[in-house]
Amino acid sequence: MTGAMDELEARARAQLGHLADFGDRLAALRVRESSPDGIVTAEVDGSGALTGLWLADDAARVGETRLGEQIVATALLGAQRVFAARAALTEEFTSAFTEQLQSR
Protein backbone atom coordinates (compact mmCIF):
# COMPACT_ATOMS: atom_id res chain seq x y z
CA MET A 1 0.00 0.00 0.00
CA THR A 2 2.93 2.37 0.62
CA GLY A 3 3.92 2.21 -3.05
CA ALA A 4 0.44 3.25 -4.16
CA MET A 5 0.39 6.12 -1.67
CA ASP A 6 3.86 7.25 -2.76
CA GLU A 7 2.71 7.23 -6.37
CA LEU A 8 -0.43 9.18 -5.49
CA GLU A 9 1.60 11.74 -3.56
CA ALA A 10 4.10 12.12 -6.40
CA ARG A 11 1.29 12.66 -8.90
CA ALA A 12 -0.37 15.25 -6.66
CA ARG A 13 2.93 17.11 -6.22
CA ALA A 14 3.49 17.09 -9.98
CA GLN A 15 0.00 18.43 -10.61
CA LEU A 16 0.45 21.16 -8.01
CA GLY A 17 3.78 22.03 -9.60
CA HIS A 18 2.15 22.40 -13.01
CA LEU A 19 -0.60 24.53 -11.51
CA ALA A 20 1.92 26.78 -9.74
CA ASP A 21 3.94 27.14 -12.95
CA PHE A 22 0.79 28.09 -14.85
CA GLY A 23 -0.04 30.74 -12.26
CA ASP A 24 3.49 32.13 -12.45
CA ARG A 25 3.37 32.29 -16.24
CA LEU A 26 0.03 34.10 -16.15
CA ALA A 27 1.32 36.57 -13.57
CA ALA A 28 4.38 37.28 -15.71
CA LEU A 29 2.42 38.08 -18.88
CA ARG A 30 3.15 41.57 -20.22
CA VAL A 31 2.63 43.07 -23.65
CA ARG A 32 3.97 46.35 -25.01
CA GLU A 33 2.22 47.82 -27.98
CA SER A 34 3.06 50.97 -29.93
CA SER A 35 0.82 53.09 -32.09
CA PRO A 36 1.59 52.93 -35.82
CA ASP A 37 3.21 56.37 -35.73
CA GLY A 38 5.24 55.54 -32.61
CA ILE A 39 3.78 58.37 -30.57
CA VAL A 40 2.22 56.09 -27.93
CA THR A 41 3.56 52.94 -26.31
CA ALA A 42 1.38 51.12 -23.80
CA GLU A 43 2.18 48.15 -21.59
CA VAL A 44 -0.55 45.91 -20.19
CA ASP A 45 -0.38 43.01 -17.76
CA GLY A 46 -2.00 39.58 -18.00
CA SER A 47 -5.35 40.94 -16.87
CA GLY A 48 -5.30 43.70 -19.50
CA ALA A 49 -4.59 46.47 -16.99
CA LEU A 50 -2.45 49.35 -18.19
CA THR A 51 0.89 49.15 -16.36
CA GLY A 52 2.97 51.56 -18.40
CA LEU A 53 2.47 54.42 -20.81
CA TRP A 54 5.13 56.23 -22.82
CA LEU A 55 4.60 59.20 -25.09
CA ALA A 56 6.99 60.48 -27.72
CA ASP A 57 8.52 63.88 -27.02
CA ASP A 58 6.41 65.45 -29.77
CA ALA A 59 3.16 63.68 -28.82
CA ALA A 60 1.33 66.97 -28.26
CA ARG A 61 1.59 67.78 -31.97
CA VAL A 62 -1.36 65.47 -32.79
CA GLY A 63 -3.71 67.32 -30.42
CA GLU A 64 -5.26 66.20 -27.19
CA THR A 65 -8.28 64.45 -28.69
CA ARG A 66 -6.25 62.43 -31.18
CA LEU A 67 -3.61 61.65 -28.53
CA GLY A 68 -6.30 60.37 -26.17
CA GLU A 69 -7.76 58.20 -28.91
CA GLN A 70 -4.32 56.78 -29.70
CA ILE A 71 -3.66 56.00 -26.05
CA VAL A 72 -6.94 54.11 -25.74
CA ALA A 73 -6.53 52.30 -29.08
CA THR A 74 -2.95 51.29 -28.32
CA ALA A 75 -3.81 50.04 -24.83
CA LEU A 76 -6.77 48.13 -26.26
CA LEU A 77 -4.60 46.45 -28.87
CA GLY A 78 -2.12 45.50 -26.15
CA ALA A 79 -4.96 44.04 -24.07
CA GLN A 80 -6.20 42.02 -27.05
CA ARG A 81 -2.70 40.62 -27.59
CA VAL A 82 -2.24 39.75 -23.92
CA PHE A 83 -5.64 38.03 -23.81
CA ALA A 84 -4.65 35.97 -26.86
CA ALA A 85 -1.41 34.99 -25.11
CA ARG A 86 -3.37 34.17 -21.95
CA ALA A 87 -5.76 31.98 -23.93
CA ALA A 88 -2.84 30.13 -25.54
CA LEU A 89 -1.24 29.52 -22.13
CA THR A 90 -4.56 28.30 -20.74
CA GLU A 91 -5.08 25.94 -23.67
CA GLU A 92 -1.54 24.59 -23.29
CA PHE A 93 -2.01 24.09 -19.54
CA THR A 94 -5.41 22.42 -19.95
CA SER A 95 -4.06 20.02 -22.56
CA ALA A 96 -1.00 19.08 -20.49
CA PHE A 97 -3.02 18.74 -17.29
CA THR A 98 -5.61 16.54 -19.01
CA GLU A 99 -2.84 14.30 -20.36
CA GLN A 100 -1.36 14.07 -16.88
CA LEU A 101 -4.72 13.10 -15.37
CA GLN A 102 -5.35 10.48 -18.03
CA SER A 103 -1.93 8.84 -17.66
CA ARG A 104 -2.81 7.14 -14.39
mmCIF file of N, CA, C and O in Angstrom:
data_model
loop_
_atom_site.group_PDB
_atom_site.id
_atom_site.type_symbol
_atom_site.label_atom_id
_atom_site.label_comp_id
_atom_site.label_asym_id
_atom_site.label_seq_id
_atom_site.Cartn_x
_atom_site.Cartn_y
_atom_site.Cartn_z
ATOM 1 N N MET A 1 0.816 -1.195 0.000
ATOM 2 C CA MET A 1 0.000 0.000 0.000
ATOM 3 C C MET A 1 0.864 1.265 0.000
ATOM 4 O O MET A 1 0.457 2.273 -0.531
ATOM 5 N N THR A 2 2.044 1.210 0.575
ATOM 6 C CA THR A 2 2.926 2.366 0.623
ATOM 7 C C THR A 2 3.320 2.802 -0.785
ATOM 8 O O THR A 2 3.375 3.998 -1.071
ATOM 9 N N GLY A 3 3.570 1.864 -1.668
ATOM 10 C CA GLY A 3 3.923 2.206 -3.047
ATOM 11 C C GLY A 3 2.817 2.970 -3.737
ATOM 12 O O GLY A 3 3.080 3.944 -4.453
ATOM 13 N N ALA A 4 1.576 2.563 -3.547
ATOM 14 C CA ALA A 4 0.439 3.249 -4.157
ATOM 15 C C ALA A 4 0.296 4.661 -3.587
ATOM 16 O O ALA A 4 0.009 5.618 -4.323
ATOM 17 N N MET A 5 0.483 4.801 -2.296
ATOM 18 C CA MET A 5 0.388 6.122 -1.665
ATOM 19 C C MET A 5 1.527 7.034 -2.140
ATOM 20 O O MET A 5 1.312 8.225 -2.374
ATOM 21 N N ASP A 6 2.719 6.463 -2.270
ATOM 22 C CA ASP A 6 3.859 7.247 -2.760
ATOM 23 C C ASP A 6 3.597 7.735 -4.180
ATOM 24 O O ASP A 6 3.908 8.885 -4.527
ATOM 25 N N GLU A 7 3.027 6.856 -4.993
ATOM 26 C CA GLU A 7 2.708 7.230 -6.373
ATOM 27 C C GLU A 7 1.647 8.324 -6.408
ATOM 28 O O GLU A 7 1.762 9.303 -7.162
ATOM 29 N N LEU A 8 0.630 8.183 -5.564
ATOM 30 C CA LEU A 8 -0.434 9.182 -5.495
ATOM 31 C C LEU A 8 0.128 10.532 -5.047
ATOM 32 O O LEU A 8 -0.190 11.578 -5.615
ATOM 33 N N GLU A 9 0.990 10.503 -4.049
ATOM 34 C CA GLU A 9 1.599 11.738 -3.558
ATOM 35 C C GLU A 9 2.480 12.384 -4.629
ATOM 36 O O GLU A 9 2.454 13.608 -4.826
ATOM 37 N N ALA A 10 3.236 11.593 -5.346
ATOM 38 C CA ALA A 10 4.104 12.118 -6.400
ATOM 39 C C ALA A 10 3.276 12.758 -7.508
ATOM 40 O O ALA A 10 3.633 13.830 -8.024
ATOM 41 N N ARG A 11 2.175 12.108 -7.866
ATOM 42 C CA ARG A 11 1.290 12.664 -8.903
ATOM 43 C C ARG A 11 0.676 13.986 -8.448
ATOM 44 O O ARG A 11 0.598 14.942 -9.208
ATOM 45 N N ALA A 12 0.234 14.024 -7.189
ATOM 46 C CA ALA A 12 -0.369 15.248 -6.655
ATOM 47 C C ALA A 12 0.648 16.386 -6.638
ATOM 48 O O ALA A 12 0.331 17.524 -7.000
ATOM 49 N N ARG A 13 1.886 16.072 -6.233
ATOM 50 C CA ARG A 13 2.928 17.108 -6.221
ATOM 51 C C ARG A 13 3.212 17.612 -7.640
ATOM 52 O O ARG A 13 3.406 18.811 -7.861
ATOM 53 N N ALA A 14 3.251 16.697 -8.585
ATOM 54 C CA ALA A 14 3.494 17.091 -9.977
ATOM 55 C C ALA A 14 2.368 17.983 -10.483
ATOM 56 O O ALA A 14 2.621 19.003 -11.150
ATOM 57 N N GLN A 15 1.137 17.622 -10.177
ATOM 58 C CA GLN A 15 0.001 18.429 -10.609
ATOM 59 C C GLN A 15 0.027 19.813 -9.963
ATOM 60 O O GLN A 15 -0.227 20.824 -10.625
ATOM 61 N N LEU A 16 0.349 19.869 -8.682
ATOM 62 C CA LEU A 16 0.455 21.164 -8.007
ATOM 63 C C LEU A 16 1.589 21.994 -8.599
ATOM 64 O O LEU A 16 1.475 23.213 -8.723
ATOM 65 N N GLY A 17 2.667 21.332 -8.963
ATOM 66 C CA GLY A 17 3.781 22.034 -9.597
ATOM 67 C C GLY A 17 3.378 22.643 -10.925
ATOM 68 O O GLY A 17 3.721 23.797 -11.227
ATOM 69 N N HIS A 18 2.623 21.886 -11.724
ATOM 70 C CA HIS A 18 2.147 22.398 -13.015
ATOM 71 C C HIS A 18 1.188 23.576 -12.801
ATOM 72 O O HIS A 18 1.240 24.564 -13.537
ATOM 73 N N LEU A 19 0.338 23.451 -11.803
ATOM 74 C CA LEU A 19 -0.604 24.525 -11.514
ATOM 75 C C LEU A 19 0.134 25.787 -11.057
ATOM 76 O O LEU A 19 -0.187 26.902 -11.491
ATOM 77 N N ALA A 20 1.131 25.632 -10.201
ATOM 78 C CA ALA A 20 1.917 26.784 -9.739
ATOM 79 C C ALA A 20 2.668 27.432 -10.895
ATOM 80 O O ALA A 20 2.713 28.667 -11.006
ATOM 81 N N ASP A 21 3.231 26.616 -11.784
ATOM 82 C CA ASP A 21 3.944 27.141 -12.952
ATOM 83 C C ASP A 21 2.994 27.932 -13.847
ATOM 84 O O ASP A 21 3.339 29.012 -14.339
ATOM 85 N N PHE A 22 1.802 27.403 -14.043
ATOM 86 C CA PHE A 22 0.788 28.086 -14.851
ATOM 87 C C PHE A 22 0.454 29.445 -14.235
ATOM 88 O O PHE A 22 0.414 30.464 -14.941
ATOM 89 N N GLY A 23 0.249 29.482 -12.939
ATOM 90 C CA GLY A 23 -0.040 30.739 -12.260
ATOM 91 C C GLY A 23 1.097 31.736 -12.407
ATOM 92 O O GLY A 23 0.867 32.937 -12.645
ATOM 93 N N ASP A 24 2.325 31.253 -12.285
ATOM 94 C CA ASP A 24 3.492 32.129 -12.445
ATOM 95 C C ASP A 24 3.576 32.689 -13.858
ATOM 96 O O ASP A 24 3.893 33.872 -14.060
ATOM 97 N N ARG A 25 3.303 31.832 -14.841
ATOM 98 C CA ARG A 25 3.370 32.286 -16.238
ATOM 99 C C ARG A 25 2.284 33.319 -16.536
ATOM 100 O O ARG A 25 2.528 34.297 -17.245
ATOM 101 N N LEU A 26 1.090 33.113 -15.965
ATOM 102 C CA LEU A 26 0.025 34.102 -16.153
ATOM 103 C C LEU A 26 0.396 35.428 -15.496
ATOM 104 O O LEU A 26 0.185 36.493 -16.068
ATOM 105 N N ALA A 27 0.951 35.354 -14.293
ATOM 106 C CA ALA A 27 1.324 36.568 -13.565
ATOM 107 C C ALA A 27 2.431 37.344 -14.284
ATOM 108 O O ALA A 27 2.510 38.568 -14.160
ATOM 109 N N ALA A 28 3.260 36.642 -15.026
ATOM 110 C CA ALA A 28 4.384 37.282 -15.710
ATOM 111 C C ALA A 28 4.007 37.863 -17.073
ATOM 112 O O ALA A 28 4.823 38.578 -17.679
ATOM 113 N N LEU A 29 2.814 37.592 -17.556
ATOM 114 C CA LEU A 29 2.423 38.082 -18.883
ATOM 115 C C LEU A 29 2.444 39.610 -18.938
ATOM 116 O O LEU A 29 1.883 40.291 -18.076
ATOM 117 N N ARG A 30 3.097 40.137 -19.942
ATOM 118 C CA ARG A 30 3.152 41.573 -20.217
ATOM 119 C C ARG A 30 3.223 41.754 -21.726
ATOM 120 O O ARG A 30 3.889 40.984 -22.418
ATOM 121 N N VAL A 31 2.557 42.748 -22.219
ATOM 122 C CA VAL A 31 2.633 43.071 -23.646
ATOM 123 C C VAL A 31 2.845 44.571 -23.775
ATOM 124 O O VAL A 31 2.182 45.359 -23.100
ATOM 125 N N ARG A 32 3.768 44.943 -24.635
ATOM 126 C CA ARG A 32 3.967 46.351 -25.008
ATOM 127 C C ARG A 32 3.523 46.517 -26.447
ATOM 128 O O ARG A 32 3.918 45.750 -27.321
ATOM 129 N N GLU A 33 2.738 47.527 -26.645
ATOM 130 C CA GLU A 33 2.216 47.818 -27.983
ATOM 131 C C GLU A 33 2.460 49.288 -28.280
ATOM 132 O O GLU A 33 2.297 50.137 -27.403
ATOM 133 N N SER A 34 2.851 49.581 -29.511
ATOM 134 C CA SER A 34 3.060 50.965 -29.930
ATOM 135 C C SER A 34 2.075 51.346 -31.021
ATOM 136 O O SER A 34 1.682 50.503 -31.836
ATOM 137 N N SER A 35 1.694 52.596 -31.026
ATOM 138 C CA SER A 35 0.816 53.090 -32.091
ATOM 139 C C SER A 35 1.594 53.057 -33.407
ATOM 140 O O SER A 35 2.830 53.075 -33.407
ATOM 141 N N PRO A 36 0.899 53.005 -34.527
ATOM 142 C CA PRO A 36 1.588 52.932 -35.821
ATOM 143 C C PRO A 36 2.591 54.062 -36.054
ATOM 144 O O PRO A 36 3.635 53.853 -36.670
ATOM 145 N N ASP A 37 2.304 55.237 -35.530
ATOM 146 C CA ASP A 37 3.214 56.365 -35.727
ATOM 147 C C ASP A 37 4.281 56.469 -34.631
ATOM 148 O O ASP A 37 5.116 57.361 -34.655
ATOM 149 N N GLY A 38 4.229 55.564 -33.662
ATOM 150 C CA GLY A 38 5.236 55.536 -32.608
ATOM 151 C C GLY A 38 5.069 56.594 -31.527
ATOM 152 O O GLY A 38 5.918 56.716 -30.646
ATOM 153 N N ILE A 39 3.982 57.312 -31.556
ATOM 154 C CA ILE A 39 3.775 58.369 -30.565
ATOM 155 C C ILE A 39 3.428 57.798 -29.194
ATOM 156 O O ILE A 39 3.825 58.335 -28.169
ATOM 157 N N VAL A 40 2.692 56.697 -29.184
ATOM 158 C CA VAL A 40 2.223 56.094 -27.935
ATOM 159 C C VAL A 40 2.750 54.672 -27.812
ATOM 160 O O VAL A 40 2.698 53.905 -28.777
ATOM 161 N N THR A 41 3.233 54.323 -26.638
ATOM 162 C CA THR A 41 3.562 52.938 -26.309
ATOM 163 C C THR A 41 2.866 52.630 -24.995
ATOM 164 O O THR A 41 2.981 53.389 -24.024
ATOM 165 N N ALA A 42 2.120 51.533 -24.987
ATOM 166 C CA ALA A 42 1.382 51.124 -23.798
ATOM 167 C C ALA A 42 1.814 49.719 -23.401
ATOM 168 O O ALA A 42 2.072 48.882 -24.265
ATOM 169 N N GLU A 43 1.886 49.494 -22.109
ATOM 170 C CA GLU A 43 2.177 48.152 -21.594
ATOM 171 C C GLU A 43 0.983 47.710 -20.755
ATOM 172 O O GLU A 43 0.467 48.487 -19.951
ATOM 173 N N VAL A 44 0.556 46.468 -20.974
ATOM 174 C CA VAL A 44 -0.546 45.905 -20.191
ATOM 175 C C VAL A 44 -0.097 44.590 -19.565
ATOM 176 O O VAL A 44 0.768 43.898 -20.101
ATOM 177 N N ASP A 45 -0.700 44.265 -18.426
ATOM 178 C CA ASP A 45 -0.378 43.005 -17.757
ATOM 179 C C ASP A 45 -1.336 41.911 -18.215
ATOM 180 O O ASP A 45 -2.184 42.135 -19.085
ATOM 181 N N GLY A 46 -1.213 40.743 -17.604
ATOM 182 C CA GLY A 46 -1.999 39.582 -18.001
ATOM 183 C C GLY A 46 -3.491 39.734 -17.827
ATOM 184 O O GLY A 46 -4.270 38.986 -18.417
ATOM 185 N N SER A 47 -3.919 40.699 -17.034
ATOM 186 C CA SER A 47 -5.354 40.941 -16.871
ATOM 187 C C SER A 47 -5.843 42.068 -17.777
ATOM 188 O O SER A 47 -7.012 42.442 -17.731
ATOM 189 N N GLY A 48 -4.937 42.622 -18.582
ATOM 190 C CA GLY A 48 -5.299 43.697 -19.496
ATOM 191 C C GLY A 48 -5.203 45.079 -18.888
ATOM 192 O O GLY A 48 -5.555 46.068 -19.531
ATOM 193 N N ALA A 49 -4.708 45.170 -17.651
ATOM 194 C CA ALA A 49 -4.588 46.470 -16.992
ATOM 195 C C ALA A 49 -3.370 47.222 -17.525
ATOM 196 O O ALA A 49 -2.311 46.633 -17.742
ATOM 197 N N LEU A 50 -3.539 48.500 -17.719
ATOM 198 C CA LEU A 50 -2.446 49.346 -18.189
ATOM 199 C C LEU A 50 -1.416 49.475 -17.073
ATOM 200 O O LEU A 50 -1.726 49.902 -15.965
ATOM 201 N N THR A 51 -0.173 49.089 -17.360
ATOM 202 C CA THR A 51 0.893 49.145 -16.361
ATOM 203 C C THR A 51 1.997 50.125 -16.744
ATOM 204 O O THR A 51 2.862 50.412 -15.921
ATOM 205 N N GLY A 52 1.966 50.604 -17.967
ATOM 206 C CA GLY A 52 2.969 51.564 -18.400
ATOM 207 C C GLY A 52 2.471 52.336 -19.602
ATOM 208 O O GLY A 52 1.731 51.798 -20.423
ATOM 209 N N LEU A 53 2.870 53.579 -19.684
ATOM 210 C CA LEU A 53 2.468 54.419 -20.814
ATOM 211 C C LEU A 53 3.610 55.371 -21.125
ATOM 212 O O LEU A 53 4.102 56.089 -20.247
ATOM 213 N N TRP A 54 4.048 55.362 -22.366
ATOM 214 C CA TRP A 54 5.131 56.227 -22.817
ATOM 215 C C TRP A 54 4.644 57.030 -24.010
ATOM 216 O O TRP A 54 4.003 56.494 -24.910
ATOM 217 N N LEU A 55 4.967 58.313 -23.997
ATOM 218 C CA LEU A 55 4.600 59.199 -25.093
ATOM 219 C C LEU A 55 5.868 59.767 -25.711
ATOM 220 O O LEU A 55 6.814 60.116 -24.996
ATOM 221 N N ALA A 56 5.858 59.880 -27.019
ATOM 222 C CA ALA A 56 6.988 60.483 -27.720
ATOM 223 C C ALA A 56 7.100 61.953 -27.304
ATOM 224 O O ALA A 56 6.116 62.573 -26.888
ATOM 225 N N ASP A 57 8.286 62.489 -27.411
ATOM 226 C CA ASP A 57 8.522 63.883 -27.021
ATOM 227 C C ASP A 57 7.600 64.857 -27.746
ATOM 228 O O ASP A 57 7.187 65.864 -27.184
ATOM 229 N N ASP A 58 7.268 64.553 -28.988
ATOM 230 C CA ASP A 58 6.415 65.451 -29.775
ATOM 231 C C ASP A 58 4.957 64.986 -29.818
ATOM 232 O O ASP A 58 4.214 65.333 -30.731
ATOM 233 N N ALA A 59 4.517 64.238 -28.828
ATOM 234 C CA ALA A 59 3.161 63.675 -28.820
ATOM 235 C C ALA A 59 2.079 64.747 -28.874
ATOM 236 O O ALA A 59 1.008 64.527 -29.449
ATOM 237 N N ALA A 60 2.344 65.906 -28.299
ATOM 238 C CA ALA A 60 1.332 66.969 -28.258
ATOM 239 C C ALA A 60 0.982 67.502 -29.647
ATOM 240 O O ALA A 60 -0.079 68.106 -29.832
ATOM 241 N N ARG A 61 1.828 67.240 -30.623
ATOM 242 C CA ARG A 61 1.593 67.783 -31.970
ATOM 243 C C ARG A 61 0.319 67.229 -32.609
ATOM 244 O O ARG A 61 -0.246 67.855 -33.504
ATOM 245 N N VAL A 62 -0.155 66.062 -32.177
ATOM 246 C CA VAL A 62 -1.360 65.472 -32.787
ATOM 247 C C VAL A 62 -2.644 66.015 -32.170
ATOM 248 O O VAL A 62 -3.725 65.732 -32.669
ATOM 249 N N GLY A 63 -2.522 66.775 -31.081
ATOM 250 C CA GLY A 63 -3.710 67.325 -30.420
ATOM 251 C C GLY A 63 -4.207 66.392 -29.334
ATOM 252 O O GLY A 63 -4.008 65.167 -29.388
ATOM 253 N N GLU A 64 -4.853 66.987 -28.362
ATOM 254 C CA GLU A 64 -5.256 66.201 -27.191
ATOM 255 C C GLU A 64 -6.301 65.132 -27.489
ATOM 256 O O GLU A 64 -6.244 64.031 -26.949
ATOM 257 N N THR A 65 -7.241 65.433 -28.364
ATOM 258 C CA THR A 65 -8.275 64.446 -28.690
ATOM 259 C C THR A 65 -7.667 63.248 -29.399
ATOM 260 O O THR A 65 -7.908 62.095 -29.019
ATOM 261 N N ARG A 66 -6.885 63.520 -30.417
ATOM 262 C CA ARG A 66 -6.250 62.430 -31.178
ATOM 263 C C ARG A 66 -5.280 61.647 -30.292
ATOM 264 O O ARG A 66 -5.211 60.419 -30.368
ATOM 265 N N LEU A 67 -4.542 62.324 -29.429
ATOM 266 C CA LEU A 67 -3.614 61.649 -28.534
ATOM 267 C C LEU A 67 -4.379 60.720 -27.588
ATOM 268 O O LEU A 67 -3.982 59.573 -27.389
ATOM 269 N N GLY A 68 -5.475 61.211 -27.043
ATOM 270 C CA GLY A 68 -6.299 60.372 -26.168
ATOM 271 C C GLY A 68 -6.818 59.144 -26.894
ATOM 272 O O GLY A 68 -6.811 58.029 -26.345
ATOM 273 N N GLU A 69 -7.273 59.329 -28.108
ATOM 274 C CA GLU A 69 -7.763 58.202 -28.911
ATOM 275 C C GLU A 69 -6.650 57.185 -29.162
ATOM 276 O O GLU A 69 -6.871 55.972 -29.102
ATOM 277 N N GLN A 70 -5.447 57.686 -29.442
ATOM 278 C CA GLN A 70 -4.324 56.779 -29.700
ATOM 279 C C GLN A 70 -3.923 56.022 -28.440
ATOM 280 O O GLN A 70 -3.564 54.847 -28.509
ATOM 281 N N ILE A 71 -3.974 56.680 -27.305
ATOM 282 C CA ILE A 71 -3.658 55.999 -26.046
ATOM 283 C C ILE A 71 -4.633 54.855 -25.814
ATOM 284 O O ILE A 71 -4.230 53.723 -25.539
ATOM 285 N N VAL A 72 -5.917 55.140 -25.965
ATOM 286 C CA VAL A 72 -6.939 54.112 -25.739
ATOM 287 C C VAL A 72 -6.809 52.982 -26.763
ATOM 288 O O VAL A 72 -6.838 51.800 -26.412
ATOM 289 N N ALA A 73 -6.643 53.325 -28.030
ATOM 290 C CA ALA A 73 -6.534 52.299 -29.080
ATOM 291 C C ALA A 73 -5.295 51.429 -28.888
ATOM 292 O O ALA A 73 -5.352 50.206 -29.069
ATOM 293 N N THR A 74 -4.194 52.045 -28.508
ATOM 294 C CA THR A 74 -2.951 51.294 -28.321
ATOM 295 C C THR A 74 -3.051 50.375 -27.113
ATOM 296 O O THR A 74 -2.646 49.208 -27.165
ATOM 297 N N ALA A 75 -3.621 50.879 -26.018
ATOM 298 C CA ALA A 75 -3.813 50.044 -24.828
ATOM 299 C C ALA A 75 -4.776 48.891 -25.124
ATOM 300 O O ALA A 75 -4.562 47.756 -24.674
ATOM 301 N N LEU A 76 -5.811 49.168 -25.896
ATOM 302 C CA LEU A 76 -6.771 48.125 -26.260
ATOM 303 C C LEU A 76 -6.114 47.041 -27.101
ATOM 304 O O LEU A 76 -6.337 45.843 -26.880
ATOM 305 N N LEU A 77 -5.296 47.430 -28.045
ATOM 306 C CA LEU A 77 -4.601 46.449 -28.868
ATOM 307 C C LEU A 77 -3.659 45.602 -28.011
ATOM 308 O O LEU A 77 -3.565 44.380 -28.180
ATOM 309 N N GLY A 78 -2.974 46.244 -27.072
ATOM 310 C CA GLY A 78 -2.121 45.503 -26.152
ATOM 311 C C GLY A 78 -2.929 44.506 -25.331
ATOM 312 O O GLY A 78 -2.509 43.360 -25.136
ATOM 313 N N ALA A 79 -4.094 44.935 -24.852
ATOM 314 C CA ALA A 79 -4.957 44.036 -24.073
ATOM 315 C C ALA A 79 -5.428 42.858 -24.923
ATOM 316 O O ALA A 79 -5.453 41.712 -24.455
ATOM 317 N N GLN A 80 -5.773 43.110 -26.164
ATOM 318 C CA GLN A 80 -6.195 42.022 -27.047
ATOM 319 C C GLN A 80 -5.065 41.015 -27.237
ATOM 320 O O GLN A 80 -5.293 39.803 -27.210
ATOM 321 N N ARG A 81 -3.853 41.514 -27.413
ATOM 322 C CA ARG A 81 -2.703 40.618 -27.589
ATOM 323 C C ARG A 81 -2.416 39.824 -26.319
ATOM 324 O O ARG A 81 -2.107 38.639 -26.385
ATOM 325 N N VAL A 82 -2.520 40.470 -25.165
ATOM 326 C CA VAL A 82 -2.237 39.753 -23.924
ATOM 327 C C VAL A 82 -3.328 38.713 -23.656
ATOM 328 O O VAL A 82 -3.039 37.627 -23.151
ATOM 329 N N PHE A 83 -4.572 39.016 -23.997
ATOM 330 C CA PHE A 83 -5.640 38.028 -23.811
ATOM 331 C C PHE A 83 -5.457 36.838 -24.752
ATOM 332 O O PHE A 83 -5.770 35.696 -24.386
ATOM 333 N N ALA A 84 -4.950 37.077 -25.945
ATOM 334 C CA ALA A 84 -4.653 35.972 -26.859
ATOM 335 C C ALA A 84 -3.528 35.112 -26.289
ATOM 336 O O ALA A 84 -3.590 33.873 -26.345
ATOM 337 N N ALA A 85 -2.515 35.745 -25.730
ATOM 338 C CA ALA A 85 -1.414 34.993 -25.109
ATOM 339 C C ALA A 85 -1.917 34.219 -23.899
ATOM 340 O O ALA A 85 -1.534 33.066 -23.665
ATOM 341 N N ARG A 86 -2.791 34.829 -23.122
ATOM 342 C CA ARG A 86 -3.374 34.172 -21.946
ATOM 343 C C ARG A 86 -4.200 32.951 -22.368
ATOM 344 O O ARG A 86 -4.123 31.898 -21.736
ATOM 345 N N ALA A 87 -4.965 33.094 -23.431
ATOM 346 C CA ALA A 87 -5.765 31.977 -23.933
ATOM 347 C C ALA A 87 -4.867 30.838 -24.407
ATOM 348 O O ALA A 87 -5.153 29.662 -24.150
ATOM 349 N N ALA A 88 -3.772 31.161 -25.073
ATOM 350 C CA ALA A 88 -2.836 30.128 -25.542
ATOM 351 C C ALA A 88 -2.200 29.399 -24.357
ATOM 352 O O ALA A 88 -2.076 28.167 -24.375
ATOM 353 N N LEU A 89 -1.803 30.146 -23.323
ATOM 354 C CA LEU A 89 -1.241 29.515 -22.126
ATOM 355 C C LEU A 89 -2.264 28.610 -21.450
ATOM 356 O O LEU A 89 -1.938 27.512 -20.999
ATOM 357 N N THR A 90 -3.503 29.083 -21.374
ATOM 358 C CA THR A 90 -4.562 28.304 -20.743
ATOM 359 C C THR A 90 -4.834 27.024 -21.519
ATOM 360 O O THR A 90 -4.992 25.942 -20.935
ATOM 361 N N GLU A 91 -4.857 27.129 -22.832
ATOM 362 C CA GLU A 91 -5.077 25.942 -23.669
ATOM 363 C C GLU A 91 -3.931 24.939 -23.497
ATOM 364 O O GLU A 91 -4.163 23.730 -23.373
ATOM 365 N N GLU A 92 -2.715 25.448 -23.484
ATOM 366 C CA GLU A 92 -1.539 24.592 -23.289
ATOM 367 C C GLU A 92 -1.593 23.897 -21.922
ATOM 368 O O GLU A 92 -1.363 22.695 -21.820
ATOM 369 N N PHE A 93 -1.922 24.658 -20.887
ATOM 370 C CA PHE A 93 -2.012 24.088 -19.541
ATOM 371 C C PHE A 93 -3.109 23.031 -19.465
ATOM 372 O O PHE A 93 -2.906 21.942 -18.928
ATOM 373 N N THR A 94 -4.274 23.348 -20.003
ATOM 374 C CA THR A 94 -5.407 22.418 -19.954
ATOM 375 C C THR A 94 -5.070 21.113 -20.658
ATOM 376 O O THR A 94 -5.364 20.025 -20.155
ATOM 377 N N SER A 95 -4.441 21.210 -21.803
ATOM 378 C CA SER A 95 -4.059 20.019 -22.557
ATOM 379 C C SER A 95 -3.054 19.172 -21.777
ATOM 380 O O SER A 95 -3.224 17.950 -21.644
ATOM 381 N N ALA A 96 -2.030 19.812 -21.238
ATOM 382 C CA ALA A 96 -1.001 19.080 -20.489
ATOM 383 C C ALA A 96 -1.574 18.477 -19.209
ATOM 384 O O ALA A 96 -1.257 17.337 -18.852
ATOM 385 N N PHE A 97 -2.438 19.229 -18.545
ATOM 386 C CA PHE A 97 -3.020 18.743 -17.294
ATOM 387 C C PHE A 97 -3.962 17.578 -17.567
ATOM 388 O O PHE A 97 -3.977 16.593 -16.822
ATOM 389 N N THR A 98 -4.706 17.640 -18.641
ATOM 390 C CA THR A 98 -5.610 16.539 -19.013
ATOM 391 C C THR A 98 -4.814 15.291 -19.325
ATOM 392 O O THR A 98 -5.175 14.193 -18.879
ATOM 393 N N GLU A 99 -3.716 15.448 -20.070
ATOM 394 C CA GLU A 99 -2.841 14.297 -20.355
ATOM 395 C C GLU A 99 -2.302 13.692 -19.066
ATOM 396 O O GLU A 99 -2.258 12.467 -18.926
ATOM 397 N N GLN A 100 -1.916 14.545 -18.151
ATOM 398 C CA GLN A 100 -1.363 14.069 -16.883
ATOM 399 C C GLN A 100 -2.434 13.304 -16.091
ATOM 400 O O GLN A 100 -2.146 12.245 -15.518
ATOM 401 N N LEU A 101 -3.649 13.787 -16.090
ATOM 402 C CA LEU A 101 -4.722 13.097 -15.374
ATOM 403 C C LEU A 101 -5.067 11.753 -16.000
ATOM 404 O O LEU A 101 -5.403 10.797 -15.314
ATOM 405 N N GLN A 102 -4.985 11.695 -17.325
ATOM 406 C CA GLN A 102 -5.353 10.477 -18.034
ATOM 407 C C GLN A 102 -4.258 9.429 -18.032
ATOM 408 O O GLN A 102 -4.498 8.282 -18.390
ATOM 409 N N SER A 103 -3.054 9.796 -17.612
ATOM 410 C CA SER A 103 -1.931 8.844 -17.663
ATOM 411 C C SER A 103 -1.799 8.011 -16.390
ATOM 412 O O SER A 103 -0.763 7.486 -16.113
ATOM 413 N N ARG A 104 -2.849 7.899 -15.647
ATOM 414 C CA ARG A 104 -2.809 7.144 -14.390
ATOM 415 C C ARG A 104 -2.603 5.699 -14.623
ATOM 416 O O ARG A 104 -2.893 4.895 -15.226
#
